Amino acid sequence: LAPAAGCARWFAVRGRRGLAASRGLGELAARTRPLLLTATLLFLGALMALLLGAGAALGSDGAVAVAAAAALGVLLFLARLLAVHGFPEAAAAGLASAAALEALALSLVLIARLPGLPPLDMPVEALTTIAGPAAVPAVACTAAALGLLVHGLRALTGACAHSPSEPAEAHRP
């Protein structure tokens, strides 16, 4: 939690400074996009260091399990950034999409067991055979995190996301 809070605070402070120094919305967006990417990469680096340290101390379940945990961490970090800056619906949609992707993978495996149906579980079986069972949450969380990052590059680079006096929801149509 501490790396997430620190990176989020760093992003918010730098975003407010960019808002104060910018002369237009385009300039603010140009200043804020690299900040969001940097904050996300800083958090990912800190999270990977913590996960690898925990894996060394407690025993690791493998690289795919670490990747799945890192993808979940980045997904939660981006959802937190969006929610705190006034976009809770987008954050909830990102988290729901990760859950839906994992549920879809499980459903495909179960549906493939029904008699008379084609083997719908082939993509899931291939993924788990190649990379192990942790690959399913890794793919689901990575896809959802990338979606939130793309949305955040648009939503979190606007002036309404960094206004200290009003929430971002007040500025949306």
Protein backbone atom coordinates (compact mmCIF):
# COMPACT_ATOMS: atom_id res chain seq x y z
CA LEU A 1 0.00 0.00 0.00
CA ALA A 2 2.82 2.42 0.77
CA PRO A 3 4.31 2.37 -2.76
CA ALA A 4 0.84 2.84 -4.27
CA ALA A 5 0.05 5.76 -1.98
CA GLY A 6 3.45 7.34 -2.60
CA CYS A 7 3.25 7.02 -6.38
CA ALA A 8 -0.35 8.29 -6.41
CA ARG A 9 0.61 11.28 -4.28
CA TRP A 10 3.61 12.01 -6.49
CA PHE A 11 1.32 11.94 -9.55
CA ALA A 12 -1.29 14.19 -7.92
CA VAL A 13 1.24 16.77 -6.73
CA ARG A 14 3.00 16.89 -10.10
CA GLY A 15 -0.37 17.03 -11.88
CA ARG A 16 -1.46 20.05 -9.83
CA ARG A 17 1.85 21.75 -10.57
CA GLY A 18 1.35 21.05 -14.25
CA LEU A 19 -2.16 22.51 -14.05
CA ALA A 20 -0.83 25.69 -12.46
CA ALA A 21 1.98 26.06 -15.00
CA SER A 22 0.03 25.14 -18.15
CA ARG A 23 -1.36 27.72 -20.52
CA GLY A 24 -3.80 25.39 -22.21
CA LEU A 25 -5.42 21.99 -22.08
CA GLY A 26 -3.12 20.57 -24.74
CA GLU A 27 -0.05 21.66 -22.82
CA LEU A 28 -1.46 20.18 -19.60
CA ALA A 29 -2.15 16.86 -21.31
CA ALA A 30 1.35 16.83 -22.78
CA ARG A 31 2.81 17.42 -19.31
CA THR A 32 0.58 14.93 -17.51
CA ARG A 33 0.78 11.89 -19.82
CA PRO A 34 4.45 11.20 -19.02
CA LEU A 35 3.67 11.70 -15.32
CA LEU A 36 1.00 9.00 -15.41
CA LEU A 37 3.28 6.60 -17.26
CA THR A 38 6.15 7.35 -14.87
CA ALA A 39 3.98 6.89 -11.77
CA THR A 40 2.70 3.58 -13.13
CA LEU A 41 6.21 2.36 -13.94
CA LEU A 42 7.52 3.50 -10.54
CA PHE A 43 4.75 1.58 -8.83
CA LEU A 44 5.37 -1.49 -11.00
CA GLY A 45 9.08 -1.36 -10.15
CA ALA A 46 8.39 -1.08 -6.42
CA LEU A 47 5.79 -3.84 -6.59
CA MET A 48 8.14 -6.16 -8.50
CA ALA A 49 10.88 -5.55 -5.93
CA LEU A 50 8.47 -6.41 -3.12
CA LEU A 51 7.13 -9.49 -4.91
CA LEU A 52 10.59 -10.79 -5.75
CA GLY A 53 11.75 -10.14 -2.18
CA ALA A 54 8.74 -12.00 -0.80
CA GLY A 55 9.36 -14.82 -3.27
CA ALA A 56 12.97 -15.10 -2.17
CA ALA A 57 12.04 -15.09 1.52
CA LEU A 58 8.97 -17.32 1.37
CA GLY A 59 9.54 -19.38 -1.74
CA SER A 60 8.31 -18.51 -5.19
CA ASP A 61 5.46 -20.11 -7.14
CA GLY A 62 7.14 -19.15 -10.41
CA ALA A 63 7.51 -16.23 -12.74
CA VAL A 64 3.95 -16.43 -14.03
CA ALA A 65 2.55 -16.18 -10.51
CA VAL A 66 4.70 -13.10 -9.89
CA ALA A 67 3.50 -11.63 -13.20
CA ALA A 68 -0.12 -12.30 -12.21
CA ALA A 69 0.35 -10.60 -8.84
CA ALA A 70 2.09 -7.65 -10.50
CA ALA A 71 -0.68 -7.31 -13.09
CA LEU A 72 -3.30 -7.34 -10.32
CA GLY A 73 -1.34 -4.74 -8.36
CA VAL A 74 -1.06 -2.39 -11.34
CA LEU A 75 -4.76 -2.88 -12.10
CA LEU A 76 -5.68 -1.92 -8.53
CA PHE A 77 -3.26 1.04 -8.61
CA LEU A 78 -4.75 2.44 -11.82
CA ALA A 79 -8.28 1.87 -10.52
CA ARG A 80 -7.37 3.78 -7.38
CA LEU A 81 -5.94 6.68 -9.38
CA LEU A 82 -9.06 6.91 -11.51
CA ALA A 83 -11.40 6.67 -8.51
CA VAL A 84 -9.53 9.27 -6.46
CA HIS A 85 -9.40 11.70 -9.36
CA GLY A 86 -13.13 11.55 -9.99
CA PHE A 87 -13.64 8.60 -12.34
CA PRO A 88 -14.99 5.80 -10.11
CA GLU A 89 -17.15 4.33 -12.88
CA ALA A 90 -14.12 3.71 -15.08
CA ALA A 91 -12.26 2.16 -12.16
CA ALA A 92 -15.16 -0.16 -11.42
CA ALA A 93 -15.49 -1.08 -15.09
CA GLY A 94 -11.81 -2.00 -15.26
CA LEU A 95 -12.02 -4.21 -12.21
CA ALA A 96 -15.25 -5.79 -13.46
CA SER A 97 -13.69 -6.53 -16.84
CA ALA A 98 -10.81 -8.43 -15.21
CA ALA A 99 -13.29 -10.45 -13.17
CA ALA A 100 -15.40 -11.10 -16.27
CA LEU A 101 -12.39 -12.31 -18.25
CA GLU A 102 -11.45 -14.74 -15.50
CA ALA A 103 -15.05 -15.93 -15.21
CA LEU A 104 -15.19 -16.39 -18.98
CA ALA A 105 -12.08 -18.58 -18.90
CA LEU A 106 -13.58 -20.74 -16.16
CA SER A 107 -16.91 -20.90 -17.98
CA LEU A 108 -15.26 -22.03 -21.22
CA VAL A 109 -13.58 -24.90 -19.40
CA LEU A 110 -16.86 -25.97 -17.80
CA ILE A 111 -18.92 -25.59 -20.98
CA ALA A 112 -16.41 -27.68 -22.93
CA ARG A 113 -17.18 -30.59 -20.61
CA LEU A 114 -20.81 -30.75 -21.78
CA PRO A 115 -21.50 -33.51 -24.29
CA GLY A 116 -22.03 -32.51 -27.90
CA LEU A 117 -20.31 -29.14 -27.69
CA PRO A 118 -17.11 -28.21 -29.47
CA PRO A 119 -13.94 -27.88 -27.39
CA LEU A 120 -14.40 -24.24 -26.42
CA ASP A 121 -11.68 -24.48 -23.80
CA MET A 122 -8.81 -24.82 -26.30
CA PRO A 123 -7.45 -21.27 -25.76
CA VAL A 124 -7.55 -21.66 -21.97
CA GLU A 125 -6.06 -25.16 -22.11
CA ALA A 126 -3.26 -23.97 -24.39
CA LEU A 127 -2.49 -21.02 -22.14
CA THR A 128 -2.43 -23.07 -18.96
CA THR A 129 -0.41 -25.85 -20.59
CA ILE A 130 2.24 -23.41 -21.78
CA ALA A 131 2.44 -21.07 -18.80
CA GLY A 132 0.55 -22.69 -15.94
CA PRO A 133 -2.71 -21.88 -14.19
CA ALA A 134 -1.52 -18.43 -13.04
CA ALA A 135 -1.48 -17.33 -16.68
CA VAL A 136 -5.26 -16.87 -16.75
CA PRO A 137 -5.37 -14.16 -14.05
CA ALA A 138 -2.14 -12.68 -15.45
CA VAL A 139 -3.72 -12.22 -18.88
CA ALA A 140 -7.05 -10.99 -17.49
CA CYS A 141 -5.49 -8.44 -15.14
CA THR A 142 -2.96 -7.28 -17.73
CA ALA A 143 -5.69 -6.70 -20.32
CA ALA A 144 -7.84 -4.79 -17.84
CA ALA A 145 -4.85 -2.76 -16.58
CA LEU A 146 -3.91 -1.80 -20.12
CA GLY A 147 -7.50 -0.70 -20.72
CA LEU A 148 -7.44 1.44 -17.58
CA LEU A 149 -4.07 2.89 -18.54
CA VAL A 150 -5.36 3.89 -21.98
CA HIS A 151 -8.47 5.42 -20.40
CA GLY A 152 -6.33 7.12 -17.75
CA LEU A 153 -4.11 8.68 -20.40
CA ARG A 154 -7.21 10.49 -21.61
CA ALA A 155 -9.11 11.06 -18.38
CA LEU A 156 -6.29 11.84 -15.95
CA THR A 157 -4.60 14.34 -18.25
CA GLY A 158 -7.45 16.85 -18.14
CA ALA A 159 -7.72 19.86 -15.90
CA CYS A 160 -10.77 18.48 -14.08
CA ALA A 161 -8.74 15.56 -12.74
CA HIS A 162 -6.25 17.88 -11.01
CA SER A 163 -8.45 20.71 -9.81
CA PRO A 164 -7.89 21.03 -6.06
CA SER A 165 -11.21 22.70 -5.33
CA GLU A 166 -13.79 20.60 -7.21
CA PRO A 167 -14.14 16.91 -8.01
CA ALA A 168 -13.75 15.84 -11.61
CA GLU A 169 -17.36 14.65 -11.77
CA ALA A 170 -18.60 18.23 -11.52
CA HIS A 171 -16.92 19.06 -14.84
CA ARG A 172 -18.16 16.12 -16.84
CA PRO A 173 -21.24 16.53 -19.02
